[in-house]
Every structure is written in structure tokens, then in C-alpha cells.
Amino acid sequence: MTITQPTVTPLAATDPELANLITAEEQLQASTLRLIASENYVSGAVLAATGTVLQNKYSEGYPGRRYYEGQQVIDQVERLAITRATSLFGMDHANVQPYSGSPANLAIYLAFAEPGDTVLGMSLPMGGHLTHGWNVSATGRWFRGVGYGVGRDGRIDLDQVRSLALAERPKIIFCGGTAIPRIIDFAGFAEIAAECGAVLAADISHFAGLVVGGVHPSPAGHAPVVMTTTHKTLRGPRGAMLLCDAEHAKTIDRAVFPGLQGGPHNHTTAAIAVALQEAAQPDFARYARAVVDNAKALAEQLLARGYDLVSGGTDTHLILIDLTNTELGGKPAAKALDRAGIVANYNTVPFDPRKPFDPSGLRIGTPAITSRGLGVAEMATVAEWIDRVITAARAGDEETIIAVRREVAELMAHFPTPTGD
Ligand code: DSN
């Protein structure tokens, strides 16, 4: 048998068409102001770990208990990720295999509920997540999702959560979501879960990096089950983790595999381990603090320009702008900003009279721009750009939008991405 020498073929030589697309995306990410609250830039080390031969290996099972041989290295990689996760989040057990946040949340259902059981979560238009029991998601079709919301002040109404929990007796209560600008009162949720006999599941995907950086309270000691994606403020690869108290470890592990998934994505596990090591460094705490400082500064600047912010501001990385009084919907605003090189997403606001595909809100966040090194000093400029673009979009003034795009690209050229673009 002839053994061919392995060839290291650059992507550009093998598939120039695709390579060009990746280069175009790199340039887009480098030249724009990325304000999508759930996005970030990973380090070169995280990026390197994802593109490794670890992806060649099947590893159904858990370290020391696999269904395939040849796990001498993979077991060590997964154990490293688990140890770093439990130590960083102060929880007894970690499962680092979920492919992403949605399957990780589904594993929580599989672990603690039966089809048809009631679950209580923040309703999607109020700031929750699809997988917290919203009706179009499998979690709302196979389970009975009951939604709580915020009060007119834009803050989670724990009295409403308690009344619903006691009336509906859910098996699981989810706290956390995708458009919540204020910190989550884990202790308050834990009390309610204890009163109604539910398992409290904290979905900290958006702010996990703020938790490890010490600028958002930790769910440890309050929520026996915690889910986080790994690619938002935590700044790791696209993936997720489940953390839990020791008593739930076996149930959670069984739910992920063999309950829902097959082989773990070992290259992602490795990159999660790298991201967790980075997040344990003092620099990361400074990053988390800067994310919140930037968001607060940006919120102040927007308020000063007359914008309505849900809950009146932010404690976190995220700002939800209610554009109702600008007479421009969230969608045309997001599209105009995109033309100006400012990337955000349109979003419902609580009690939104408009439809989810054409809502009143704009969601912005500071994790990615803080990774580029922008600070409080730049937030006035960012707010001014947002204001100019929204005003221009209302007036049909495309010239201003194009002028802002040039200014954005000029500024961002001074703030290289963590991978050097
Ligand atoms: N898509 C994520 C977000 O933007 O918040 C949630 O899954």
C-alpha cells in the first residue's frame, strides 16, 4: 500500500472561492462596528483550537467511559475543559458536550420534565429565549410553556413569576434570556422555585463572561442547573456547557448523551478549554468590567439624545432601545445602521404593539467592540453615529449613512481585532 504524505494545502489553493468568502467576512468584521449583543471576537488561541485534528475523532460517552477506542488524548482534553469550567463557575459538575445553547436547554427538559409538563420561562417578546417554552419551539410544542414578563418599568416582575409558579406548578423555571438589560435576581428566583417545587435553570448565555469577571452575580448556590453558551461574553467557540450541583450530574450527563446527542465536537471542547483558561486571567475581569462600563456610558449617551431605553438603562452588556417615539421601526433602523457599518439587530420590546418581524426595538451590546479595545471615550461617538443614522433613515438621507460608514471604518482601523485584522 502506498502511503501518501500528508499535504498541508492552504484553503486558498484548495477552494479559492470559499477562501475569498472567509477573507471577505474577516474584512467585514474588521471594518464594522459590531453591536450585536450576543457576538464577540475570539482570540487567536481559541480560533486555532477549533481548527485542529481533534475534529477527526468520535468520542461518544464521557472521559474513561467511551464507546470508541483511541481516547488517550481526547479524554484529557475533555477533563481539562470540565475542571476549568467547574473551577471558574464554582459548580460541582460540568458537561461540556452540548453542541449549542438550544440543545443544551433541551437537555434540561429531558432531564427534569416529561412531554406535556409545564415549564415557566420568560416569554420571548419580553426578552426570553425560544427554548424557554415559546410556542414555535419544540420546547413549547412538546411541553406546556407558561411565560412571565417584565413590569411597565421594564424589569422582571418577581411577584408575577411567583403567582404564575404557584398557580401553574411548573417542573422547571428558566431565568435568563436574550434581551434583559438588568441583572437577574437568582436568589429571588431560587426562593420561588423552592416554594413551588420546580428545578431552577439559569440560562446565563448572554452574561456568563460578566459572571466570571465578577460584574454580574453568580447563579452558583441558587440555581442547581446552569446553562451557558460559550461564544457570547465568555468569548469562546460556538458551543455550550451545562453546569450543575452534584446531585444532578448523572441526570444531566445522561440527558446530553445518549439522550440527545451523539459524538461530542472535540475540537470545540478544546477551544472551550482555551477560552475558560483565558477567562480565568485577571485581564478577563478587566474586560468584563469594561464591557459593562461601555454599555452604561453608551446608554447615558443615548438617553441624553432623547432615546427611550427599556428599563431606563443597563446593568449589563446590553441595551434595548425602544424606537416607538422616533417613528422608525426597529427593522428599518437596523438595516440603515447596517448600511452605515454598524451591525445590530431589531428586537421586540416589552408590550410591543408591532409584529416580531417588524418590531419597535433595537438591541445593541458592547462585548465585541470592547474586545476591539473601544472604551468609554468612544461611546459618545458611537451614540452620535446611531443617532445620525436613525435621523438620516427617517429623512431618506442616504449620503449621511454612507458618510457614517466611512467614519466607522476609519475609527475601527485603529482598533485591530484580537486576531490581528
Ligand atoms: N441568538 C442568540 C441571541 O442573539 O441572543 C440567542 O440564541
PDB file of N, CA and C in Angstrom, residues 10 24 54 84 92 104 106 126 136 168 178 212 242 249-250 275 281-282 302 308 319 342 348 354 366:
ATOM      1  N   PRO A  10      -3.075  24.974   1.646  1.00  0.00           N
ATOM      2  CA  PRO A  10      -3.785  26.159   2.119  1.00  0.00           C
ATOM      3  C   PRO A  10      -5.200  26.192   1.540  1.00  0.00           C
ATOM      4  N   ALA A  24     -13.482  37.899   2.929  1.00  0.00           N
ATOM      5  CA  ALA A  24     -14.462  38.996   2.884  1.00  0.00           C
ATOM      6  C   ALA A  24     -15.136  39.158   4.245  1.00  0.00           C
ATOM      7  N   LEU A  54      -8.473  17.374  16.319  1.00  0.00           N
ATOM      8  CA  LEU A  54      -9.400  16.825  17.324  1.00  0.00           C
ATOM      9  C   LEU A  54     -10.764  16.590  16.692  1.00  0.00           C
ATOM     10  N   ARG A  84     -11.711  23.119  34.322  1.00  0.00           N
ATOM     11  CA  ARG A  84     -11.664  24.589  34.229  1.00  0.00           C
ATOM     12  C   ARG A  84     -13.054  25.191  34.389  1.00  0.00           C
ATOM     13  N   ASP A  92     -20.400  22.094  40.999  1.00  0.00           N
ATOM     14  CA  ASP A  92     -19.830  20.758  41.237  1.00  0.00           C
ATOM     15  C   ASP A  92     -19.469  20.029  39.949  1.00  0.00           C
ATOM     16  N   ALA A 104     -28.625  22.341  24.514  1.00  0.00           N
ATOM     17  CA  ALA A 104     -28.297  22.281  25.949  1.00  0.00           C
ATOM     18  C   ALA A 104     -29.561  22.522  26.777  1.00  0.00           C
ATOM     19  N   LEU A 106     -32.596  21.952  25.734  1.00  0.00           N
ATOM     20  CA  LEU A 106     -33.464  20.786  25.540  1.00  0.00           C
ATOM     21  C   LEU A 106     -33.037  19.648  26.473  1.00  0.00           C
ATOM     22  N   MET A 126     -40.784  39.369  25.604  1.00  0.00           N
ATOM     23  CA  MET A 126     -40.411  40.152  26.794  1.00  0.00           C
ATOM     24  C   MET A 126     -38.900  40.123  27.037  1.00  0.00           C
ATOM     25  N   VAL A 136     -43.462  28.364  19.230  1.00  0.00           N
ATOM     26  CA  VAL A 136     -42.995  27.847  17.943  1.00  0.00           C
ATOM     27  C   VAL A 136     -41.784  26.910  18.086  1.00  0.00           C
ATOM     28  N   GLU A 168     -49.287  27.482  38.454  1.00  0.00           N
ATOM     29  CA  GLU A 168     -49.039  26.515  37.368  1.00  0.00           C
ATOM     30  C   GLU A 168     -48.188  25.322  37.786  1.00  0.00           C
ATOM     31  N   THR A 178     -32.517  36.768  26.359  1.00  0.00           N
ATOM     32  CA  THR A 178     -31.694  37.347  25.281  1.00  0.00           C
ATOM     33  C   THR A 178     -31.783  38.872  25.183  1.00  0.00           C
ATOM     34  N   VAL A 212     -18.107  35.432  35.343  1.00  0.00           N
ATOM     35  CA  VAL A 212     -16.738  35.037  35.709  1.00  0.00           C
ATOM     36  C   VAL A 212     -15.861  36.272  35.930  1.00  0.00           C
ATOM     37  N   LEU A 242     -23.299  22.757  30.306  1.00  0.00           N
ATOM     38  CA  LEU A 242     -24.267  22.651  31.394  1.00  0.00           C
ATOM     39  C   LEU A 242     -23.471  22.468  32.673  1.00  0.00           C
ATOM     40  N   ALA A 249     -25.722  15.568  38.472  1.00  0.00           N
ATOM     41  CA  ALA A 249     -24.665  15.325  37.473  1.00  0.00           C
ATOM     42  C   ALA A 249     -25.016  14.176  36.530  1.00  0.00           C
ATOM     43  N   LYS A 250     -25.439  13.049  37.106  1.00  0.00           N
ATOM     44  CA  LYS A 250     -25.716  11.885  36.252  1.00  0.00           C
ATOM     45  C   LYS A 250     -26.905  12.158  35.339  1.00  0.00           C
ATOM     46  N   ALA A 275     -10.730  28.953  26.059  1.00  0.00           N
ATOM     47  CA  ALA A 275     -11.476  30.165  26.437  1.00  0.00           C
ATOM     48  C   ALA A 275     -11.633  30.243  27.961  1.00  0.00           C
ATOM     49  N   GLN A 281      -8.033  34.598  33.699  1.00  0.00           N
ATOM     50  CA  GLN A 281      -6.923  35.554  33.880  1.00  0.00           C
ATOM     51  C   GLN A 281      -7.453  36.920  34.349  1.00  0.00           C
ATOM     52  N   PRO A 282      -6.616  37.654  35.092  1.00  0.00           N
ATOM     53  CA  PRO A 282      -7.033  38.989  35.569  1.00  0.00           C
ATOM     54  C   PRO A 282      -7.473  39.911  34.426  1.00  0.00           C
ATOM     55  N   LEU A 302     -27.121  57.759  24.843  1.00  0.00           N
ATOM     56  CA  LEU A 302     -28.370  57.626  24.069  1.00  0.00           C
ATOM     57  C   LEU A 302     -29.516  58.317  24.795  1.00  0.00           C
ATOM     58  N   ASP A 308     -35.448  56.327  24.216  1.00  0.00           N
ATOM     59  CA  ASP A 308     -36.061  55.562  25.311  1.00  0.00           C
ATOM     60  C   ASP A 308     -35.373  54.213  25.399  1.00  0.00           C
ATOM     61  N   ILE A 319     -28.236  46.800  25.689  1.00  0.00           N
ATOM     62  CA  ILE A 319     -29.172  47.931  25.745  1.00  0.00           C
ATOM     63  C   ILE A 319     -30.293  47.623  24.768  1.00  0.00           C
ATOM     64  N   ILE A 342     -22.695  49.677  11.024  1.00  0.00           N
ATOM     65  CA  ILE A 342     -22.982  49.472  12.454  1.00  0.00           C
ATOM     66  C   ILE A 342     -23.962  48.302  12.523  1.00  0.00           C
ATOM     67  N   THR A 348     -38.057  42.792  19.535  1.00  0.00           N
ATOM     68  CA  THR A 348     -39.278  43.266  20.197  1.00  0.00           C
ATOM     69  C   THR A 348     -38.895  43.995  21.487  1.00  0.00           C
ATOM     70  N   ARG A 354     -46.104  46.209  17.777  1.00  0.00           N
ATOM     71  CA  ARG A 354     -45.785  45.783  16.409  1.00  0.00           C
ATOM     72  C   ARG A 354     -45.460  44.288  16.388  1.00  0.00           C
ATOM     73  N   THR A 366     -22.162  45.662  23.937  1.00  0.00           N
ATOM     74  CA  THR A 366     -20.772  46.105  23.864  1.00  0.00           C
ATOM     75  C   THR A 366     -19.702  45.005  23.932  1.00  0.00           C
TER      76      THR A 366
END
